[in-house]
Amino acid sequence: MDTFQAARHPLALLREQTGLSHGAYAQLIARTHAELGLGTMAARREKIARWESGKVTPETTAQLAMAHVHQVPQTEALRLGWPDWLYTATGHADLLTAPWTCADALRALESTTRTTPRAVDHRYELLSDEQGIAQLTSSWLDAAAEPEWLPAQSGQRITGSTVAVMEERQRQLHQLYAAIGGRPVRPLADAELRMISDLSRNASCDQKTGTRLLALASDAATFSGWLAVESGDHMRAQSAFLASMRCAAAAGDTRRGAYAMCVAAKQKIDLWDLSGTRDLLDAAWRLCASSRPSPRMLATFASTHALAAGIAGDADATAHLIDATFARHTAERHDDDLDCTEWMTREVVLIQAGFAHAYLGETDKALDYLLPLFDVSAASEIPDRDTALVDVHIALVHAIAGDVDVAVQWAGKASDSLEQSPSFCVEAHFRRLLQKFDNNRHVPVVREFLQDQRARTKRLAAAASACEA
């Protein structure tokens, strides 16, 4: 069974942004250390690797040399301490360290909307540390206890009817995503988020309308963040999730804050990274319990938690959480359901239960949930992206069971779907499936399939290069 990736240290991100190897980076820091009059320093690649492991903290003078290289004021490095000051160099530190006020929520929202989207896989660091996540959720709870809305004193006047129009546009964007996938919808969602951000900062309105506008900003930021995940733009996604949490806190809206935490946890699960995931889900669960619990919201949290437990190999917790998901889910809309949770249908509950059992290697149980989804009546209710994910996981189940011929057939369907509608999340699970296939590359049908996939990868890379040109 696959294991979770260890969360990368922020120093690894900064070093990679310089394009330097461990050895070259060590030489740069040693040279800078001497030029700043801090004395000589050994330039050993092993030293950098130990720092990036998180097990060794650099000496203060070494940190000052690094801060100089990455254009971070030495006073900030000393004030924030290791490794927190490293986030300042990424340009996203304010999302974690700024006060939890309405003004800072709007600044975080604006910062996110002005970030240039990336079209390639870009790893994240903001929510990669368990202690940082624990501090984040604690700060959220404190901030939401005393929500604050500071409407503009001048500017275009808007009313609840204007916000209602934008709320309906968000619902339509969610429907488009289900129908045609994330990539074509992402530019629309990002543009919508920019408009909502501009109005939140510049328009004047009464208290009720302002709070509603902040809640809409939280919804739009979470949705924009998830579409960034679908494109592999993970830093942008986490910036959006954090901005969403801040807007929800400023609005005093526990449900939307909880939902943003849950989606951030889902991103980490898709990246095979459990660090802090339980903290996010537990905090989301507590937030829901402190307000009027929505059955569909609680089912969303339980189902997401089941996926994490399944990948972690905790069979008992997975079974308990799947039972909790089915017990809480209801097809009928609840008065307190958020529009953004409409995707949590019974079909999705079955899909995620099947995935969780697949991660555990419980092949029969996984197929009991997944195969009925291809009945004519059920298949029409499942978006193409989810169908491709189901194909991948059914292939995984058969590969685990040793039925490689059948596994390749299902994997071929997923590959065809990715050609037509690329999705980072589907591609990430598909790559792990290929790693599983690699153990059976001596089987002719598997070897041929892997060769086809290598050709597909080259084809996609060439197409991406052509688009950039």
Short mmCIF file of C-alpha atoms in Angstrom, two decimals:
data_model
loop_
_atom_site.label_atom_id
_atom_site.label_comp_id
_atom_site.label_asym_id
_atom_site.label_seq_id
_atom_site.Cartn_x
_atom_site.Cartn_y
_atom_site.Cartn_z
CA MET A 1 0.00 0.00 0.00
CA ASP A 2 1.23 3.56 -0.72
CA THR A 3 2.39 5.67 2.19
CA PHE A 4 1.86 9.38 2.67
CA GLN A 5 4.45 11.78 1.42
CA ALA A 6 6.28 13.59 4.18
CA ALA A 7 5.33 17.26 4.23
CA ARG A 8 8.14 19.25 2.64
CA HIS A 9 10.00 21.85 4.65
CA PRO A 10 9.57 25.46 3.41
CA LEU A 11 13.34 25.71 2.94
CA ALA A 12 13.07 23.01 0.25
CA LEU A 13 10.62 25.20 -1.66
CA LEU A 14 12.85 28.26 -1.45
CA ARG A 15 15.94 26.33 -2.49
CA GLU A 16 14.12 24.82 -5.47
CA GLN A 17 12.92 28.29 -6.51
CA THR A 18 16.58 29.29 -6.81
CA GLY A 19 17.18 26.27 -9.05
CA LEU A 20 20.09 25.10 -6.89
CA SER A 21 21.05 21.65 -5.68
CA HIS A 22 21.78 21.02 -2.01
CA GLY A 23 25.47 21.43 -2.65
CA ALA A 24 25.19 24.61 -4.71
CA TYR A 25 22.82 26.14 -2.16
CA ALA A 26 25.24 25.30 0.66
CA GLN A 27 28.01 27.10 -1.23
CA LEU A 28 25.79 30.16 -1.79
CA ILE A 29 24.89 30.41 1.90
CA ALA A 30 28.51 29.90 2.99
CA ARG A 31 29.72 32.61 0.58
CA THR A 32 26.98 35.01 1.73
CA HIS A 33 27.77 34.20 5.36
CA ALA A 34 31.37 35.32 4.81
CA GLU A 35 30.43 38.41 2.76
CA LEU A 36 28.16 39.62 5.57
CA GLY A 37 31.06 39.40 8.00
CA LEU A 38 29.53 36.51 9.91
CA GLY A 39 32.61 34.32 9.62
CA THR A 40 33.40 31.14 7.74
CA MET A 41 30.87 28.37 7.37
CA ALA A 42 31.26 24.84 6.04
CA ALA A 43 29.53 24.39 2.67
CA ARG A 44 28.28 20.83 2.96
CA ARG A 45 25.20 19.58 1.13
CA GLU A 46 24.39 17.30 4.09
CA LYS A 47 23.87 20.36 6.26
CA ILE A 48 21.15 21.71 3.94
CA ALA A 49 19.47 18.30 3.81
CA ARG A 50 19.38 18.15 7.62
CA TRP A 51 17.81 21.60 7.79
CA GLU A 52 15.16 20.59 5.25
CA SER A 53 14.42 17.44 7.23
CA GLY A 54 13.16 19.64 10.08
CA LYS A 55 15.33 17.77 12.59
CA VAL A 56 18.09 20.39 12.78
CA THR A 57 17.73 24.15 13.26
CA PRO A 58 20.41 26.29 11.58
CA GLU A 59 22.52 28.58 13.71
CA THR A 60 21.30 32.17 13.87
CA THR A 61 24.07 33.50 11.66
CA ALA A 62 23.28 30.88 8.99
CA GLN A 63 19.64 31.96 9.11
CA LEU A 64 20.68 35.59 8.64
CA ALA A 65 22.69 34.61 5.57
CA MET A 66 19.68 32.75 4.15
CA ALA A 67 17.43 35.70 4.93
CA HIS A 68 19.80 37.96 2.97
CA VAL A 69 19.73 35.59 -0.01
CA HIS A 70 15.93 35.50 -0.03
CA GLN A 71 15.55 39.26 0.60
CA VAL A 72 13.91 38.89 4.00
CA PRO A 73 14.83 41.62 6.55
CA GLN A 74 17.01 40.22 9.31
CA THR A 75 14.67 41.78 11.89
CA GLU A 76 11.80 39.69 10.46
CA ALA A 77 13.85 36.50 10.56
CA LEU A 78 14.72 37.13 14.20
CA ARG A 79 11.19 38.18 15.14
CA LEU A 80 9.37 35.26 13.52
CA GLY A 81 11.95 32.58 14.26
CA TRP A 82 12.72 29.34 12.44
CA PRO A 83 11.06 28.10 10.27
CA ASP A 84 8.23 30.66 10.28
CA TRP A 85 10.26 33.44 8.70
CA LEU A 86 10.79 31.26 5.61
CA TYR A 87 7.12 31.75 4.68
CA THR A 88 7.84 35.49 4.41
CA ALA A 89 10.15 34.72 1.50
CA THR A 90 7.34 32.89 -0.32
CA GLY A 91 5.13 35.98 -0.20
CA HIS A 92 2.34 34.19 1.69
CA ALA A 93 3.32 34.74 5.32
CA ASP A 94 0.57 37.29 5.92
CA LEU A 95 -2.04 34.60 5.31
CA LEU A 96 -0.77 32.77 8.38
CA THR A 97 0.49 35.57 10.60
CA ALA A 98 -1.78 38.59 9.99
CA PRO A 99 -4.36 39.52 12.65
CA TRP A 100 -7.81 37.98 12.25
CA THR A 101 -9.68 41.17 11.46
CA CYS A 102 -12.11 42.05 8.70
CA ALA A 103 -9.57 44.39 7.12
CA ASP A 104 -6.93 41.66 7.02
CA ALA A 105 -9.48 39.18 5.66
CA LEU A 106 -10.16 41.52 2.75
CA ARG A 107 -6.43 42.06 2.20
CA ALA A 108 -5.91 38.30 2.11
CA LEU A 109 -8.76 37.97 -0.37
CA GLU A 110 -7.30 40.67 -2.61
CA SER A 111 -3.83 39.13 -2.43
CA THR A 112 -5.23 35.78 -3.53
CA THR A 113 -7.17 37.24 -6.45
CA ARG A 114 -4.10 39.09 -7.71
CA THR A 115 -1.89 36.00 -7.71
CA THR A 116 -1.15 34.81 -11.23
CA PRO A 117 -2.62 31.32 -11.75
CA ARG A 118 -0.19 28.56 -12.64
CA ALA A 119 -0.97 25.92 -15.24
CA VAL A 120 1.44 23.34 -13.87
CA ASP A 121 1.86 21.27 -10.73
CA HIS A 122 3.14 23.61 -8.02
CA ARG A 123 3.55 22.22 -4.52
CA TYR A 124 2.36 23.94 -1.38
CA GLU A 125 3.83 24.75 2.02
CA LEU A 126 1.31 26.92 3.89
CA LEU A 127 -0.55 24.05 5.53
CA SER A 128 2.23 21.50 5.69
CA ASP A 129 3.04 21.77 9.39
CA GLU A 130 0.87 20.19 12.10
CA GLN A 131 1.72 22.78 14.73
CA GLY A 132 0.91 25.60 12.30
CA ILE A 133 -2.45 24.04 11.52
CA ALA A 134 -3.26 23.70 15.22
CA GLN A 135 -2.45 27.39 15.73
CA LEU A 136 -4.50 28.32 12.66
CA THR A 137 -7.64 26.53 13.85
CA SER A 138 -7.26 27.97 17.35
CA SER A 139 -6.95 31.50 15.92
CA TRP A 140 -10.02 30.93 13.76
CA LEU A 141 -12.14 29.92 16.73
CA ASP A 142 -11.03 33.00 18.68
CA ALA A 143 -11.66 35.35 15.74
CA ALA A 144 -15.08 33.95 14.87
CA ALA A 145 -16.21 34.45 18.48
CA GLU A 146 -16.17 38.22 17.86
CA PRO A 147 -16.95 38.75 14.14
CA GLU A 148 -16.33 42.18 12.70
CA TRP A 149 -17.61 43.85 9.56
CA LEU A 150 -16.20 47.20 8.52
CA PRO A 151 -18.17 48.41 5.47
CA ALA A 152 -16.75 51.09 3.23
CA GLN A 153 -17.98 54.58 4.13
CA SER A 154 -18.34 55.56 0.48
CA GLY A 155 -18.53 53.90 -2.90
CA GLN A 156 -21.22 52.16 -4.87
CA ARG A 157 -24.16 51.19 -2.69
CA ILE A 158 -25.25 47.56 -2.94
CA THR A 159 -28.18 45.73 -1.40
CA GLY A 160 -29.14 42.16 -0.61
CA SER A 161 -30.66 41.75 -4.07
CA THR A 162 -27.24 42.38 -5.66
CA VAL A 163 -25.66 39.75 -3.45
CA ALA A 164 -28.49 37.34 -4.37
CA VAL A 165 -27.57 37.68 -8.06
CA MET A 166 -23.94 36.84 -7.30
CA GLU A 167 -24.97 33.91 -5.12
CA GLU A 168 -26.94 32.50 -8.05
CA ARG A 169 -23.93 32.95 -10.33
CA GLN A 170 -21.86 30.91 -7.89
CA ARG A 171 -24.45 28.11 -8.04
CA GLN A 172 -24.29 28.17 -11.83
CA LEU A 173 -20.50 27.94 -11.78
CA HIS A 174 -20.74 24.85 -9.56
CA GLN A 175 -23.14 23.31 -12.07
CA LEU A 176 -20.77 24.12 -14.94
CA TYR A 177 -17.91 22.48 -13.05
CA ALA A 178 -19.94 19.29 -12.65
CA ALA A 179 -20.85 19.35 -16.35
CA ILE A 180 -17.58 20.25 -18.08
CA GLY A 181 -14.80 19.97 -15.48
CA GLY A 182 -12.60 22.45 -13.68
CA ARG A 183 -10.15 23.80 -16.24
CA PRO A 184 -12.60 25.65 -18.50
CA VAL A 185 -14.51 26.98 -15.47
CA ARG A 186 -11.50 28.19 -13.51
CA PRO A 187 -11.03 31.53 -15.37
CA LEU A 188 -14.72 32.33 -14.78
CA ALA A 189 -14.53 31.44 -11.10
CA ASP A 190 -11.36 33.51 -10.61
CA ALA A 191 -12.92 36.51 -12.36
CA GLU A 192 -16.02 36.18 -10.19
CA LEU A 193 -13.87 36.06 -7.07
CA ARG A 194 -12.06 39.26 -8.14
CA MET A 195 -15.38 41.05 -8.57
CA ILE A 196 -16.62 39.89 -5.16
CA SER A 197 -13.31 40.94 -3.59
CA ASP A 198 -13.50 44.41 -5.15
CA LEU A 199 -17.07 44.90 -3.95
CA SER A 200 -16.23 43.66 -0.46
CA ARG A 201 -13.49 46.26 -0.16
CA ASN A 202 -15.04 49.22 -1.97
CA ALA A 203 -18.84 49.02 -1.95
CA SER A 204 -20.99 50.47 0.84
CA CYS A 205 -23.86 48.51 2.36
CA ASP A 206 -25.66 47.81 5.60
CA GLN A 207 -24.43 45.34 8.23
CA LYS A 208 -26.63 42.46 7.08
CA THR A 209 -25.66 42.81 3.43
CA GLY A 210 -21.98 43.16 4.30
CA THR A 211 -21.99 39.99 6.35
CA ARG A 212 -23.75 38.16 3.53
CA LEU A 213 -21.17 39.48 1.06
CA LEU A 214 -18.33 38.18 3.25
CA ALA A 215 -20.00 34.77 3.38
CA LEU A 216 -20.24 34.79 -0.42
CA ALA A 217 -16.55 35.76 -0.63
CA SER A 218 -15.76 32.72 1.53
CA ASP A 219 -17.76 30.44 -0.78
CA ALA A 220 -16.17 31.89 -3.91
CA ALA A 221 -12.64 31.63 -2.49
CA THR A 222 -13.12 27.98 -1.50
CA PHE A 223 -14.47 27.15 -4.96
CA SER A 224 -11.65 29.04 -6.70
CA GLY A 225 -9.19 27.21 -4.47
CA TRP A 226 -10.58 23.82 -5.39
CA LEU A 227 -10.36 24.62 -9.10
CA ALA A 228 -6.72 25.57 -8.49
CA VAL A 229 -6.22 22.11 -6.95
CA GLU A 230 -7.75 20.58 -10.08
CA SER A 231 -5.13 22.45 -12.12
CA GLY A 232 -2.26 21.43 -9.84
CA ASP A 233 -1.75 24.99 -8.54
CA HIS A 234 -1.52 24.04 -4.86
CA MET A 235 0.01 27.18 -3.38
CA ARG A 236 -2.74 29.27 -4.97
CA ALA A 237 -5.31 26.79 -3.67
CA GLN A 238 -4.13 27.03 -0.09
CA SER A 239 -4.00 30.83 -0.29
CA ALA A 240 -7.63 30.77 -1.38
CA PHE A 241 -8.65 28.39 1.41
CA LEU A 242 -6.95 30.57 4.02
CA ALA A 243 -8.61 33.70 2.59
CA SER A 244 -11.94 31.85 2.72
CA MET A 245 -11.39 30.96 6.39
CA ARG A 246 -10.60 34.60 7.18
CA CYS A 247 -13.71 35.88 5.38
CA ALA A 248 -15.88 33.32 7.16
CA ALA A 249 -14.40 34.29 10.54
CA ALA A 250 -15.04 38.00 9.84
CA ALA A 251 -18.64 37.08 9.01
CA GLY A 252 -18.96 34.91 12.11
CA ASP A 253 -19.95 32.03 9.85
CA THR A 254 -18.80 28.75 11.40
CA ARG A 255 -20.26 26.58 8.64
CA ARG A 256 -18.30 28.21 5.84
CA GLY A 257 -15.11 28.28 7.88
CA ALA A 258 -15.57 24.59 8.61
CA TYR A 259 -16.20 23.81 4.96
CA ALA A 260 -13.02 25.64 3.87
CA MET A 261 -11.03 23.60 6.41
CA CYS A 262 -12.58 20.39 5.10
CA VAL A 263 -11.70 21.20 1.48
CA ALA A 264 -8.15 22.10 2.53
CA ALA A 265 -7.95 18.69 4.18
CA LYS A 266 -9.26 17.06 0.99
CA GLN A 267 -6.46 18.72 -0.96
CA LYS A 268 -3.88 17.25 1.41
CA ILE A 269 -5.48 13.81 1.12
CA ASP A 270 -5.31 13.97 -2.67
CA LEU A 271 -1.62 14.87 -2.32
CA TRP A 272 -1.11 11.83 -0.08
CA ASP A 273 -0.08 14.06 2.84
CA LEU A 274 -1.69 13.38 6.23
CA SER A 275 0.28 15.93 8.27
CA GLY A 276 -2.27 18.09 10.05
CA THR A 277 -5.19 16.67 8.10
CA ARG A 278 -6.83 15.27 11.22
CA ASP A 279 -6.47 18.67 12.92
CA LEU A 280 -8.29 20.38 10.05
CA LEU A 281 -11.09 17.81 10.01
CA ASP A 282 -11.46 17.75 13.79
CA ALA A 283 -11.66 21.55 13.86
CA ALA A 284 -14.26 21.52 11.09
CA TRP A 285 -16.28 18.95 13.01
CA ARG A 286 -16.17 21.07 16.19
CA LEU A 287 -17.24 24.15 14.29
CA CYS A 288 -20.25 22.33 12.87
CA ALA A 289 -21.17 21.00 16.29
CA SER A 290 -21.14 24.53 17.68
CA SER A 291 -23.77 25.70 15.19
CA ARG A 292 -26.88 24.08 13.73
CA PRO A 293 -25.44 20.88 12.28
CA SER A 294 -26.39 20.25 8.69
CA PRO A 295 -26.69 16.51 7.93
CA ARG A 296 -25.04 16.93 4.55
CA MET A 297 -22.18 18.96 6.03
CA LEU A 298 -21.56 16.37 8.73
CA ALA A 299 -21.66 13.64 6.09
CA THR A 300 -19.06 15.57 4.08
CA PHE A 301 -16.69 15.73 7.03
CA ALA A 302 -17.19 12.08 7.98
CA SER A 303 -16.66 10.92 4.40
CA THR A 304 -13.48 12.98 3.99
CA HIS A 305 -12.20 11.67 7.32
CA ALA A 306 -12.93 8.11 6.15
CA LEU A 307 -10.68 8.64 3.11
CA ALA A 308 -7.83 9.77 5.35
CA ALA A 309 -8.36 6.83 7.71
CA GLY A 310 -8.43 4.41 4.78
CA ILE A 311 -5.14 5.63 3.37
CA ALA A 312 -3.64 5.52 6.87
CA GLY A 313 -4.65 1.85 7.09
CA ASP A 314 -7.03 2.28 10.05
CA ALA A 315 -9.76 -0.21 9.18
CA ASP A 316 -11.81 0.29 12.37
CA ALA A 317 -11.89 4.08 12.04
CA THR A 318 -12.74 3.79 8.34
CA ALA A 319 -15.70 1.51 9.01
CA HIS A 320 -16.98 3.76 11.80
CA LEU A 321 -16.67 6.91 9.66
CA ILE A 322 -18.36 5.30 6.65
CA ASP A 323 -21.25 4.23 8.89
CA ALA A 324 -21.43 7.80 10.22
CA THR A 325 -21.50 9.16 6.65
CA PHE A 326 -24.45 7.00 5.64
CA ALA A 327 -26.25 7.75 8.91
CA ARG A 328 -25.94 11.51 8.46
CA HIS A 329 -26.39 11.87 4.72
CA THR A 330 -29.80 12.73 3.38
CA ALA A 331 -30.83 13.25 -0.22
CA GLU A 332 -33.38 15.89 0.77
CA ARG A 333 -32.07 19.40 1.16
CA HIS A 334 -31.83 20.61 4.75
CA ASP A 335 -32.64 24.24 5.58
CA ASP A 336 -29.09 24.75 6.84
CA ASP A 337 -27.30 23.09 3.89
CA LEU A 338 -24.82 25.30 2.08
CA ASP A 339 -25.15 25.47 -1.70
CA CYS A 340 -21.50 24.40 -2.00
CA THR A 341 -22.32 20.98 -0.50
CA GLU A 342 -24.82 19.99 -3.19
CA TRP A 343 -22.14 17.80 -4.77
CA MET A 344 -22.40 15.47 -1.74
CA THR A 345 -24.95 13.12 -3.32
CA ARG A 346 -25.61 9.50 -2.43
CA GLU A 347 -23.49 8.50 -5.43
CA VAL A 348 -20.54 10.47 -4.01
CA VAL A 349 -21.03 8.80 -0.62
CA LEU A 350 -20.79 5.41 -2.34
CA ILE A 351 -17.75 6.52 -4.34
CA GLN A 352 -15.80 7.71 -1.33
CA ALA A 353 -16.73 4.64 0.72
CA GLY A 354 -15.42 2.49 -2.13
CA PHE A 355 -12.20 4.52 -2.32
CA ALA A 356 -11.60 4.19 1.43
CA HIS A 357 -11.93 0.39 1.24
CA ALA A 358 -9.67 0.34 -1.83
CA TYR A 359 -6.94 2.14 0.12
CA LEU A 360 -7.29 -0.51 2.84
CA GLY A 361 -6.90 -3.26 0.25
CA GLU A 362 -10.40 -4.58 1.04
CA THR A 363 -11.17 -5.38 -2.56
CA ASP A 364 -14.57 -7.06 -2.22
CA LYS A 365 -16.02 -4.25 -0.12
CA ALA A 366 -14.63 -1.64 -2.48
CA LEU A 367 -16.22 -3.29 -5.52
CA ASP A 368 -19.53 -3.70 -3.67
CA TYR A 369 -19.68 0.10 -3.47
CA LEU A 370 -18.15 1.02 -6.82
CA LEU A 371 -19.49 -1.41 -9.44
CA PRO A 372 -23.21 -0.60 -8.90
CA LEU A 373 -22.39 3.00 -9.84
CA PHE A 374 -22.19 1.87 -13.46
CA ASP A 375 -25.82 0.83 -13.56
CA VAL A 376 -27.64 2.90 -16.17
CA SER A 377 -29.76 4.72 -13.60
CA ALA A 378 -26.81 5.72 -11.41
CA ALA A 379 -24.21 6.45 -14.08
CA SER A 380 -26.14 9.42 -15.46
CA GLU A 381 -25.87 11.15 -12.05
CA ILE A 382 -22.07 11.01 -11.86
CA PRO A 383 -19.92 13.79 -13.38
CA ASP A 384 -17.25 12.68 -15.85
CA ARG A 385 -14.43 13.60 -13.45
CA ASP A 386 -15.86 11.35 -10.73
CA THR A 387 -16.39 8.58 -13.26
CA ALA A 388 -12.70 8.75 -14.17
CA LEU A 389 -11.77 8.55 -10.48
CA VAL A 390 -13.98 5.50 -10.07
CA ASP A 391 -12.30 3.89 -13.09
CA VAL A 392 -8.89 4.45 -11.48
CA HIS A 393 -9.92 2.96 -8.16
CA ILE A 394 -11.63 -0.07 -9.68
CA ALA A 395 -8.42 -0.65 -11.63
CA LEU A 396 -6.48 -0.32 -8.38
CA VAL A 397 -8.71 -2.86 -6.63
CA HIS A 398 -8.22 -5.40 -9.44
CA ALA A 399 -4.47 -4.76 -9.46
CA ILE A 400 -4.32 -5.42 -5.72
CA ALA A 401 -6.30 -8.63 -6.25
CA GLY A 402 -3.91 -9.72 -9.00
CA ASP A 403 -6.46 -9.40 -11.85
CA VAL A 404 -4.12 -7.37 -14.00
CA ASP A 405 -5.99 -7.92 -17.28
CA VAL A 406 -9.17 -6.44 -15.82
CA ALA A 407 -7.19 -3.72 -14.07
CA VAL A 408 -5.66 -2.59 -17.36
CA GLN A 409 -9.11 -2.41 -18.98
CA TRP A 410 -10.40 -0.04 -16.29
CA ALA A 411 -7.17 1.95 -16.31
CA GLY A 412 -7.53 2.42 -20.07
CA LYS A 413 -10.92 4.06 -19.54
CA ALA A 414 -9.40 6.47 -17.03
CA SER A 415 -6.57 7.29 -19.43
CA ASP A 416 -9.07 8.12 -22.17
CA SER A 417 -10.94 10.41 -19.78
CA LEU A 418 -7.75 12.25 -18.87
CA GLU A 419 -7.02 12.85 -22.54
CA GLN A 420 -10.41 14.50 -22.97
CA SER A 421 -10.66 16.33 -19.64
CA PRO A 422 -7.40 16.75 -17.68
CA SER A 423 -7.64 16.92 -13.89
CA PHE A 424 -4.74 17.03 -11.45
CA CYS A 425 -6.66 15.01 -8.85
CA VAL A 426 -7.50 12.24 -11.29
CA GLU A 427 -3.98 12.32 -12.72
CA ALA A 428 -2.43 12.07 -9.24
CA HIS A 429 -4.42 8.92 -8.41
CA PHE A 430 -3.72 7.56 -11.89
CA ARG A 431 0.05 7.96 -11.37
CA ARG A 432 -0.14 5.96 -8.16
CA LEU A 433 -2.00 3.27 -10.08
CA LEU A 434 0.81 3.19 -12.64
CA GLN A 435 3.29 2.72 -9.79
CA LYS A 436 1.24 -0.28 -8.71
CA PHE A 437 1.29 -1.62 -12.28
CA ASP A 438 5.04 -1.27 -12.36
CA ASN A 439 5.27 -4.28 -10.05
CA ASN A 440 3.69 -6.36 -12.84
CA ARG A 441 5.57 -4.91 -15.80
CA HIS A 442 6.74 -8.41 -16.71
CA VAL A 443 3.13 -9.20 -17.77
CA PRO A 444 2.78 -8.37 -21.50
CA VAL A 445 -0.55 -6.53 -21.23
CA VAL A 446 0.79 -4.39 -18.38
CA ARG A 447 4.08 -3.70 -20.13
CA GLU A 448 2.24 -2.56 -23.26
CA PHE A 449 -0.08 -0.33 -21.23
CA LEU A 450 2.83 1.30 -19.42
CA GLN A 451 4.54 1.96 -22.74
CA ASP A 452 1.36 3.63 -24.02
CA GLN A 453 1.23 5.80 -20.91
CA ARG A 454 4.82 6.92 -21.34
CA ALA A 455 3.93 7.94 -24.88
CA ARG A 456 0.85 9.79 -23.54
CA THR A 457 3.02 11.67 -21.05
CA LYS A 458 5.41 12.78 -23.80
CA ARG A 459 2.45 13.80 -25.97
CA LEU A 460 0.96 15.93 -23.20
CA ALA A 461 4.33 17.50 -22.41
CA ALA A 462 4.79 18.43 -26.07
CA ALA A 463 1.29 19.93 -26.20
CA ALA A 464 1.97 21.97 -23.05
CA SER A 465 5.24 23.27 -24.51
CA ALA A 466 3.45 24.24 -27.72
CA CYS A 467 0.84 26.18 -25.72
CA GLU A 468 3.53 28.04 -23.78
CA ALA A 469 5.31 28.92 -27.00
#
